[in-house]
Amino acid sequence: MTFINYAAREINCKIVYYGPGLGGKTTNIQFIYDKTNPTAKGKLISLATETDRTLFFDFLPLDLGTVKGFKVRFHLYTVPGQVFYDASRKLILRGVDAIIMVADSQVERMDANEEAVYNLKSNLKEQGYDLATLPYVLQLNKRDLPNISPSEEMIRILRQKEEPVFEAVASKGVGVFDTLKTCAKLTLQELRRNT
């Protein structure tokens, strides 16, 4: 949950990028990191395996100015997409404030997308969260590839509530900041409701 440090007048929010392996979670965070003013970001930590896939998490404190005198920082994490890292996914979800589901638009990845959504709901439930009450954004990534599912079909299958949906090409930055800004806005709205 959101951590408020009254002494430092700082609000810390945790956004987790979730989704199937090789869906573009790390690509989203890498693009945000590369395009963010150096004074507004911390160090990007990426732990990768020998095959260069995310093993644990990426962490990007993103300074977004102040809200009512409090400095707001968003900490961005990705989870490993591979099924055998489920324990790591659960750990990373602890204290989550918002979720961005990064779905892979390729036709052959639809089963993996559905499994990732199911896994997210299950892991959130184990941690005492309900996806229905968390700020949540769905991103349809890799829209530039030739073998993609129609966005209407993906939305019909993957949408969990009336969450915002963005089409994206994370490797080129298309839709990356729109997704993040919307998720950050929803997170701040939720924070205001609960404080």
Coordinates of N, CA and C in Angstrom, one line a residue:
M1 N 0.8 -1.2 0.0 CA 0.0 0.0 0.0 C 0.9 1.2 0.0
T2 N 0.3 2.4 -0.3 CA 1.0 3.6 -0.3 C 1.7 3.9 1.0
F3 N 2.9 4.3 0.9 CA 3.7 4.6 2.1 C 3.8 6.2 2.2
I4 N 3.3 6.7 3.3 CA 3.4 8.2 3.5 C 4.3 8.5 4.6
N5 N 5.4 9.2 4.2 CA 6.4 9.6 5.2 C 6.1 11.0 5.6
Y6 N 5.4 11.2 6.7 CA 5.0 12.6 7.1 C 6.2 13.5 7.5
A7 N 7.2 12.9 8.1 CA 8.4 13.6 8.5 C 9.1 14.2 7.2
A8 N 9.2 13.4 6.2 CA 9.9 13.8 5.0 C 8.9 14.4 4.0
R9 N 7.6 14.4 4.4 CA 6.5 14.9 3.5 C 6.6 14.3 2.1
E10 N 6.6 12.9 2.1 CA 6.8 12.2 0.9 C 5.7 11.1 0.8
I11 N 5.1 10.9 -0.4 CA 4.2 9.8 -0.7 C 4.8 8.9 -1.7
N12 N 4.9 7.6 -1.3 CA 5.5 6.6 -2.2 C 4.4 5.6 -2.7
C13 N 4.3 5.5 -4.0 CA 3.3 4.6 -4.5 C 4.0 3.5 -5.4
K14 N 3.5 2.3 -5.4 CA 4.1 1.2 -6.1 C 3.2 0.7 -7.2
I15 N 3.7 0.8 -8.4 CA 3.0 0.3 -9.6 C 3.7 -0.9 -10.1
V16 N 3.0 -2.0 -10.4 CA 3.6 -3.2 -10.8 C 3.1 -3.5 -12.3
Y17 N 4.1 -3.7 -13.2 CA 3.8 -4.2 -14.5 C 3.7 -5.7 -14.5
Y18 N 2.6 -6.2 -14.9 CA 2.3 -7.6 -14.8 C 2.1 -8.1 -16.3
G19 N 2.3 -9.4 -16.5 CA 1.9 -10.0 -17.8 C 2.8 -11.2 -18.2
P20 N 2.5 -11.8 -19.3 CA 3.2 -13.0 -19.7 C 4.7 -12.7 -20.1
G21 N 5.5 -13.7 -20.1 CA 6.9 -13.6 -20.4 C 7.1 -13.0 -21.8
L22 N 8.1 -12.1 -22.0 CA 8.4 -11.5 -23.2 C 7.3 -10.6 -23.8
G23 N 6.4 -10.2 -22.9 CA 5.3 -9.3 -23.4 C 5.6 -7.9 -23.5
G24 N 6.7 -7.4 -22.9 CA 7.1 -6.0 -23.0 C 7.1 -5.2 -21.7
K25 N 7.0 -5.9 -20.6 CA 7.0 -5.2 -19.3 C 8.3 -4.4 -19.1
T26 N 9.4 -5.1 -19.3 CA 10.7 -4.5 -19.1 C 11.0 -3.4 -20.2
T27 N 10.5 -3.6 -21.4 CA 10.7 -2.6 -22.4 C 9.9 -1.4 -22.1
N28 N 8.7 -1.4 -21.5 CA 8.0 -0.3 -21.0 C 8.9 0.5 -20.0
I29 N 9.4 -0.1 -19.0 CA 10.1 0.6 -18.0 C 11.4 1.1 -18.5
Q30 N 12.1 0.4 -19.4 CA 13.3 0.8 -20.0 C 13.1 2.1 -20.8
F31 N 12.0 2.2 -21.5 CA 11.7 3.4 -22.3 C 11.4 4.6 -21.4
I32 N 10.6 4.3 -20.4 CA 10.3 5.4 -19.4 C 11.6 5.9 -18.8
Y33 N 12.4 5.0 -18.4 CA 13.7 5.4 -17.8 C 14.6 6.2 -18.8
D34 N 14.6 5.8 -20.0 CA 15.5 6.5 -21.0 C 15.0 7.9 -21.3
K35 N 13.6 8.1 -21.3 CA 13.1 9.3 -21.7 C 12.7 10.3 -20.5
T36 N 13.0 9.8 -19.3 CA 12.7 10.7 -18.1 C 13.9 11.5 -17.8
N37 N 13.6 12.8 -17.4 CA 14.7 13.7 -17.0 C 15.5 13.1 -15.9
P38 N 16.8 13.2 -16.0 CA 17.7 12.5 -15.0 C 17.5 13.0 -13.6
T39 N 17.0 14.3 -13.4 CA 16.7 14.8 -12.1 C 15.5 14.2 -11.5
A40 N 14.6 13.5 -12.3 CA 13.3 13.0 -11.8 C 13.3 11.5 -11.7
K41 N 14.5 10.9 -11.7 CA 14.5 9.4 -11.6 C 15.6 8.9 -10.8
G42 N 15.4 7.7 -10.3 CA 16.5 7.1 -9.6 C 17.2 6.1 -10.5
K43 N 18.0 5.2 -9.8 CA 18.7 4.2 -10.6 C 17.8 3.1 -11.0
L44 N 17.9 2.7 -12.3 CA 17.2 1.5 -12.7 C 17.9 0.2 -12.4
I45 N 17.3 -0.6 -11.7 CA 17.9 -1.9 -11.3 C 17.2 -3.0 -12.1
S46 N 18.0 -3.7 -12.8 CA 17.4 -4.8 -13.6 C 18.3 -6.1 -13.3
L47 N 17.6 -7.1 -12.8 CA 18.3 -8.4 -12.6 C 17.8 -9.3 -13.7
A48 N 18.8 -9.8 -14.5 CA 18.4 -10.6 -15.6 C 19.1 -11.9 -15.6
T49 N 18.6 -12.9 -16.3 CA 19.2 -14.2 -16.4 C 20.3 -14.2 -17.5
E50 N 20.9 -15.3 -17.7 CA 21.9 -15.4 -18.8 C 21.2 -15.1 -20.2
T51 N 19.9 -15.4 -20.3 CA 19.3 -15.1 -21.6 C 18.7 -13.7 -21.6
D52 N 19.0 -12.9 -20.6 CA 18.7 -11.5 -20.6 C 17.2 -11.2 -20.4
R53 N 16.5 -12.1 -19.7 CA 15.1 -11.9 -19.3 C 15.1 -11.4 -17.9
T54 N 14.0 -10.7 -17.5 CA 13.9 -10.2 -16.2 C 13.8 -11.3 -15.2
L55 N 14.6 -11.4 -14.2 CA 14.5 -12.4 -13.2 C 13.7 -12.0 -12.0
F56 N 13.9 -10.8 -11.5 CA 13.2 -10.4 -10.3 C 12.4 -9.1 -10.5
F57 N 13.1 -8.0 -10.6 CA 12.3 -6.7 -10.8 C 13.1 -5.6 -11.3
D58 N 12.4 -4.7 -11.9 CA 13.0 -3.4 -12.2 C 12.4 -2.4 -11.3
F59 N 13.2 -1.4 -10.9 CA 12.8 -0.5 -9.9 C 13.1 0.9 -10.4
L60 N 12.1 1.8 -10.5 CA 12.3 3.1 -11.0 C 11.6 4.1 -10.2
P61 N 12.2 4.7 -9.2 CA 11.5 5.8 -8.5 C 11.3 7.0 -9.4
L62 N 10.1 7.4 -9.6 CA 9.8 8.5 -10.5 C 9.2 9.7 -9.8
D63 N 9.9 10.7 -9.7 CA 9.5 11.9 -9.0 C 8.5 12.7 -9.8
L64 N 7.3 12.9 -9.3 CA 6.2 13.6 -10.1 C 5.9 14.9 -9.5
G65 N 6.7 15.6 -8.7 CA 6.4 16.8 -8.1 C 5.7 16.7 -6.8
T66 N 4.9 17.7 -6.4 CA 4.2 17.6 -5.1 C 2.7 17.6 -5.2
V67 N 2.0 17.0 -4.3 CA 0.6 17.0 -4.1 C 0.3 17.4 -2.7
K68 N -0.4 18.6 -2.6 CA -0.7 19.1 -1.2 C 0.5 19.2 -0.3
G69 N 1.6 19.6 -0.9 CA 2.8 19.7 -0.1 C 3.6 18.5 0.1
F70 N 3.1 17.4 -0.4 CA 3.8 16.1 -0.3 C 4.5 15.8 -1.6
K71 N 5.7 15.4 -1.6 CA 6.5 14.9 -2.8 C 6.0 13.5 -3.1
V72 N 5.6 13.3 -4.4 CA 5.0 12.0 -4.8 C 6.1 11.3 -5.6
R73 N 6.3 10.0 -5.2 CA 7.2 9.2 -6.0 C 6.5 7.9 -6.4
F74 N 6.7 7.5 -7.6 CA 6.2 6.2 -8.1 C 7.3 5.3 -8.2
H75 N 7.1 4.1 -7.7 CA 8.1 3.1 -7.8 C 7.6 2.0 -8.8
L76 N 8.3 1.8 -9.9 CA 7.8 1.0 -10.9 C 8.5 -0.4 -10.9
Y77 N 7.7 -1.4 -10.8 CA 8.3 -2.8 -10.8 C 7.8 -3.6 -12.0
T78 N 8.5 -4.6 -12.4 CA 8.0 -5.6 -13.3 C 8.1 -6.9 -12.6
V79 N 7.3 -7.8 -12.9 CA 7.4 -9.2 -12.4 C 8.0 -10.0 -13.5
P80 N 8.7 -11.1 -13.1 CA 9.2 -12.1 -14.2 C 8.0 -12.7 -14.8
G81 N 8.0 -12.9 -16.1 CA 6.8 -13.4 -16.8 C 6.8 -14.9 -16.8
Q82 N 7.9 -15.5 -16.6 CA 8.0 -17.0 -16.7 C 7.2 -17.6 -15.5
V83 N 6.5 -18.7 -15.8 CA 5.6 -19.3 -14.8 C 6.4 -19.8 -13.6
F84 N 7.6 -20.3 -13.8 CA 8.3 -20.9 -12.6 C 8.8 -19.8 -11.7
Y85 N 8.6 -18.5 -11.9 CA 9.0 -17.5 -11.0 C 7.8 -17.0 -10.2
D86 N 6.8 -17.8 -10.0 CA 5.5 -17.3 -9.4 C 5.8 -16.8 -8.0
A87 N 6.7 -17.4 -7.2 CA 6.9 -17.0 -5.9 C 7.5 -15.5 -5.9
S88 N 8.3 -15.2 -6.9 CA 8.8 -13.8 -7.0 C 7.7 -12.9 -7.3
R89 N 6.8 -13.3 -8.2 CA 5.6 -12.4 -8.5 C 4.8 -12.1 -7.3
K90 N 4.6 -13.1 -6.4 CA 3.8 -12.8 -5.2 C 4.5 -11.8 -4.3
L91 N 5.8 -12.0 -4.2 CA 6.6 -11.0 -3.3 C 6.5 -9.6 -3.9
I92 N 6.7 -9.5 -5.2 CA 6.6 -8.1 -5.8 C 5.3 -7.5 -5.6
L93 N 4.2 -8.3 -5.6 CA 2.9 -7.7 -5.4 C 2.6 -7.2 -4.0
R94 N 3.4 -7.5 -3.0 CA 3.2 -7.0 -1.7 C 3.3 -5.5 -1.7
G95 N 2.3 -4.9 -1.1 CA 2.3 -3.4 -1.0 C 2.0 -2.7 -2.3
V96 N 1.4 -3.4 -3.3 CA 1.1 -2.8 -4.6 C 0.0 -1.8 -4.4
D97 N 0.1 -0.7 -5.2 CA -1.0 0.3 -5.3 C -1.7 0.3 -6.6
A98 N -1.1 -0.2 -7.6 CA -1.7 -0.2 -9.0 C -1.1 -1.2 -9.8
I99 N -1.8 -1.7 -10.8 CA -1.3 -2.7 -11.8 C -1.4 -2.2 -13.2
I100 N -0.4 -2.5 -14.0 CA -0.5 -2.3 -15.4 C -0.3 -3.7 -16.0
M101 N -1.3 -4.3 -16.7 CA -1.2 -5.5 -17.3 C -0.7 -5.3 -18.8
V102 N 0.4 -5.8 -19.1 CA 1.0 -5.7 -20.4 C 0.7 -7.0 -21.2
A103 N -0.2 -7.0 -22.1 CA -0.6 -8.1 -22.9 C 0.1 -8.1 -24.2
D104 N 0.5 -9.3 -24.6 CA 1.2 -9.5 -25.9 C 0.1 -9.7 -27.0
S105 N 0.1 -8.9 -28.0 CA -0.9 -8.9 -29.0 C -0.8 -10.0 -30.0
Q106 N 0.3 -10.7 -30.0 CA 0.4 -11.8 -31.0 C -0.6 -12.9 -30.7
V107 N -1.2 -13.4 -31.8 CA -2.3 -14.4 -31.7 C -1.9 -15.6 -30.9
E108 N -0.7 -16.1 -31.1 CA -0.2 -17.3 -30.4 C 0.0 -17.0 -28.9
R109 N 0.0 -15.8 -28.4 CA 0.2 -15.4 -27.0 C -1.1 -15.2 -26.2
M110 N -2.2 -15.4 -26.8 CA -3.5 -15.1 -26.1 C -3.7 -16.0 -24.9
D111 N -3.3 -17.3 -25.1 CA -3.4 -18.2 -23.9 C -2.6 -17.7 -22.8
A112 N -1.3 -17.3 -23.1 CA -0.4 -16.8 -22.1 C -1.0 -15.5 -21.4
N113 N -1.6 -14.7 -22.2 CA -2.2 -13.4 -21.6 C -3.3 -13.8 -20.6
E114 N -4.2 -14.7 -21.1 CA -5.3 -15.1 -20.2 C -4.7 -15.8 -18.9
E115 N -3.7 -16.6 -19.1 CA -3.1 -17.2 -17.9 C -2.5 -16.2 -16.9
A116 N -1.9 -15.1 -17.5 CA -1.3 -14.1 -16.7 C -2.4 -13.3 -15.9
V117 N -3.5 -13.0 -16.5 CA -4.6 -12.3 -15.8 C -5.1 -13.2 -14.7
Y118 N -5.3 -14.5 -15.0 CA -5.8 -15.4 -14.0 C -4.8 -15.5 -12.8
N119 N -3.5 -15.6 -13.2 CA -2.5 -15.7 -12.2 C -2.4 -14.4 -11.3
L120 N -2.6 -13.3 -12.0 CA -2.6 -12.0 -11.2 C -3.7 -12.0 -10.2
K121 N -4.9 -12.3 -10.6 CA -6.0 -12.3 -9.7 C -5.8 -13.3 -8.5
S122 N -5.3 -14.4 -8.8 CA -5.0 -15.4 -7.8 C -4.0 -14.9 -6.8
N123 N -2.9 -14.4 -7.3 CA -1.8 -13.9 -6.5 C -2.2 -12.7 -5.6
L124 N -3.0 -11.8 -6.2 CA -3.5 -10.7 -5.5 C -4.4 -11.2 -4.3
K125 N -5.3 -12.2 -4.6 CA -6.2 -12.7 -3.6 C -5.4 -13.3 -2.4
E126 N -4.3 -14.0 -2.8 CA -3.4 -14.6 -1.7 C -2.8 -13.5 -0.8
Q127 N -2.6 -12.3 -1.4 CA -2.0 -11.2 -0.7 C -3.0 -10.3 0.0
G128 N -4.3 -10.7 -0.1 CA -5.4 -9.9 0.5 C -5.9 -8.7 -0.3
Y129 N -5.6 -8.7 -1.6 CA -6.1 -7.7 -2.5 C -7.2 -8.2 -3.4
D130 N -7.9 -7.2 -3.9 CA -9.0 -7.6 -4.9 C -8.7 -6.7 -6.1
L131 N -8.6 -7.3 -7.3 CA -8.3 -6.5 -8.5 C -9.4 -5.5 -8.8
A132 N -10.6 -5.8 -8.3 CA -11.8 -4.9 -8.6 C -11.6 -3.6 -7.9
T133 N -10.8 -3.6 -6.8 CA -10.7 -2.3 -6.1 C -9.3 -1.6 -6.3
L134 N -8.4 -2.2 -7.0 CA -7.1 -1.6 -7.3 C -7.2 -0.8 -8.6
P135 N -6.5 0.3 -8.7 CA -6.3 1.0 -10.0 C -5.6 0.0 -10.9
Y136 N -6.1 -0.1 -12.2 CA -5.7 -1.1 -13.1 C -5.8 -0.6 -14.5
V137 N -4.8 -0.8 -15.3 CA -4.8 -0.4 -16.7 C -4.3 -1.6 -17.6
L138 N -5.0 -1.8 -18.7 CA -4.6 -2.8 -19.6 C -3.9 -2.2 -20.8
Q139 N -2.7 -2.8 -21.1 CA -2.0 -2.3 -22.3 C -1.9 -3.5 -23.3
L140 N -2.3 -3.2 -24.5 CA -2.2 -4.2 -25.6 C -0.9 -3.9 -26.4
N141 N 0.2 -4.6 -26.1 CA 1.5 -4.3 -26.6 C 1.8 -5.0 -27.9
K142 N 2.8 -4.6 -28.6 CA 3.3 -5.2 -29.8 C 2.3 -5.0 -31.0
R143 N 1.6 -3.9 -31.0 CA 0.6 -3.7 -32.1 C 1.2 -3.5 -33.4
D144 N 2.5 -3.5 -33.5 CA 3.2 -3.3 -34.8 C 3.5 -4.6 -35.5
L145 N 3.2 -5.7 -34.9 CA 3.6 -7.0 -35.5 C 2.5 -7.5 -36.4
P146 N 2.8 -8.3 -37.4 CA 1.8 -8.7 -38.4 C 0.7 -9.7 -37.9
N147 N 1.1 -10.5 -36.9 CA 0.2 -11.6 -36.6 C -0.6 -11.3 -35.2
I148 N -1.2 -10.2 -35.2 CA -1.9 -9.7 -33.9 C -3.3 -10.0 -33.9
S149 N -3.8 -10.2 -32.7 CA -5.3 -10.4 -32.5 C -5.9 -9.0 -32.6
P150 N -7.2 -9.0 -33.1 CA -7.9 -7.7 -33.1 C -8.0 -7.1 -31.7
S151 N -7.9 -5.8 -31.5 CA -7.9 -5.3 -30.2 C -9.3 -5.5 -29.5
E152 N -10.4 -5.5 -30.3 CA -11.7 -5.7 -29.7 C -11.8 -7.1 -29.1
E153 N -11.2 -8.1 -29.8 CA -11.2 -9.4 -29.2 C -10.4 -9.5 -27.9
M154 N -9.2 -8.9 -27.9 CA -8.3 -8.9 -26.8 C -9.0 -8.2 -25.6
I155 N -9.7 -7.1 -25.8 CA -10.4 -6.4 -24.8 C -11.5 -7.3 -24.2
R156 N -12.3 -7.9 -25.1 CA -13.4 -8.8 -24.7 C -12.9 -9.9 -23.8
I157 N -11.7 -10.5 -24.1 CA -11.2 -11.6 -23.3 C -10.4 -11.2 -22.1
L158 N -9.7 -10.1 -22.2 CA -8.8 -9.7 -21.1 C -9.3 -8.6 -20.1
R159 N -10.2 -7.8 -20.6 CA -10.7 -6.7 -19.7 C -11.3 -7.3 -18.5
Q160 N -11.0 -6.8 -17.3 CA -11.5 -7.3 -16.0 C -12.6 -6.4 -15.4
K161 N -12.5 -5.1 -15.8 CA -13.6 -4.2 -15.3 C -13.5 -3.1 -16.3
E162 N -14.0 -1.9 -16.1 CA -14.0 -0.9 -17.1 C -12.7 -0.1 -17.1
E163 N -11.6 -0.9 -16.9 CA -10.3 -0.2 -16.9 C -9.9 0.4 -18.2
P164 N -9.1 1.5 -18.2 CA -8.6 2.0 -19.4 C -7.7 1.0 -20.2
V165 N -7.8 1.1 -21.5 CA -7.0 0.2 -22.4 C -6.2 1.1 -23.3
F166 N -5.0 0.7 -23.5 CA -4.1 1.4 -24.5 C -3.4 0.4 -25.4
E167 N -3.4 0.8 -26.7 CA -2.6 0.0 -27.6 C -1.2 0.6 -27.6
A168 N -0.2 -0.3 -27.7 CA 1.2 0.2 -27.5 C 2.1 -0.6 -28.4
V169 N 3.2 0.1 -28.7 CA 4.4 -0.5 -29.3 C 5.6 -0.1 -28.4
A170 N 5.7 -0.8 -27.3 CA 6.7 -0.3 -26.2 C 8.1 -0.1 -26.8
S171 N 8.5 -0.9 -27.7 CA 9.8 -0.8 -28.3 C 10.1 0.5 -28.9
K172 N 9.0 1.2 -29.4 CA 9.1 2.5 -30.0 C 8.5 3.6 -29.1
G173 N 8.1 3.2 -28.0 CA 7.5 4.2 -27.0 C 6.1 4.5 -27.2
V174 N 5.4 3.9 -28.2 CA 4.0 4.3 -28.5 C 3.2 3.7 -27.4
G175 N 2.4 4.6 -26.7 CA 1.5 4.2 -25.7 C 2.1 4.0 -24.3
V176 N 3.4 4.1 -24.2 CA 4.1 3.8 -22.9 C 3.7 4.8 -21.9
F177 N 3.9 6.1 -22.2 CA 3.6 7.2 -21.2 C 2.1 7.4 -21.0
D178 N 1.3 7.2 -22.1 CA -0.1 7.3 -21.9 C -0.6 6.2 -20.8
T179 N -0.1 5.0 -20.9 CA -0.4 4.0 -20.0 C 0.0 4.4 -18.6
L180 N 1.2 4.8 -18.4 CA 1.8 5.1 -17.1 C 1.0 6.3 -16.5
K181 N 0.8 7.4 -17.3 CA 0.2 8.6 -16.8 C -1.2 8.3 -16.3
T182 N -2.0 7.5 -17.1 CA -3.3 7.1 -16.7 C -3.3 6.3 -15.4
C183 N -2.4 5.3 -15.3 CA -2.3 4.5 -14.1 C -1.9 5.4 -12.9
A184 N -1.0 6.3 -13.1 CA -0.6 7.2 -12.0 C -1.7 8.1 -11.5
K185 N -2.5 8.6 -12.5 CA -3.7 9.4 -12.2 C -4.7 8.6 -11.4
L186 N -5.0 7.4 -11.8 CA -5.9 6.5 -11.1 C -5.4 6.2 -9.6
T187 N -4.1 6.1 -9.5 CA -3.5 5.8 -8.2 C -3.7 7.0 -7.3
L188 N -3.4 8.2 -7.8 CA -3.6 9.4 -7.0 C -5.0 9.6 -6.6
Q189 N -6.0 9.3 -7.5 CA -7.4 9.5 -7.2 C -7.8 8.5 -6.1
E190 N -7.3 7.3 -6.1 CA -7.5 6.3 -5.1 C -6.9 6.8 -3.7
L191 N -5.7 7.3 -3.8 CA -5.1 7.8 -2.6 C -5.9 8.9 -2.0
R192 N -6.4 9.9 -2.8 CA -7.2 11.0 -2.2 C -8.5 10.4 -1.6
R193 N -9.0 9.4 -2.2 CA -10.3 8.8 -1.6 C -10.0 8.2 -0.2
N194 N -8.8 7.7 -0.1 CA -8.5 6.9 1.2 C -7.8 7.7 2.2
T195 N -7.5 9.0 2.0 CA -6.8 9.8 3.0 C -7.7 10.9 3.5

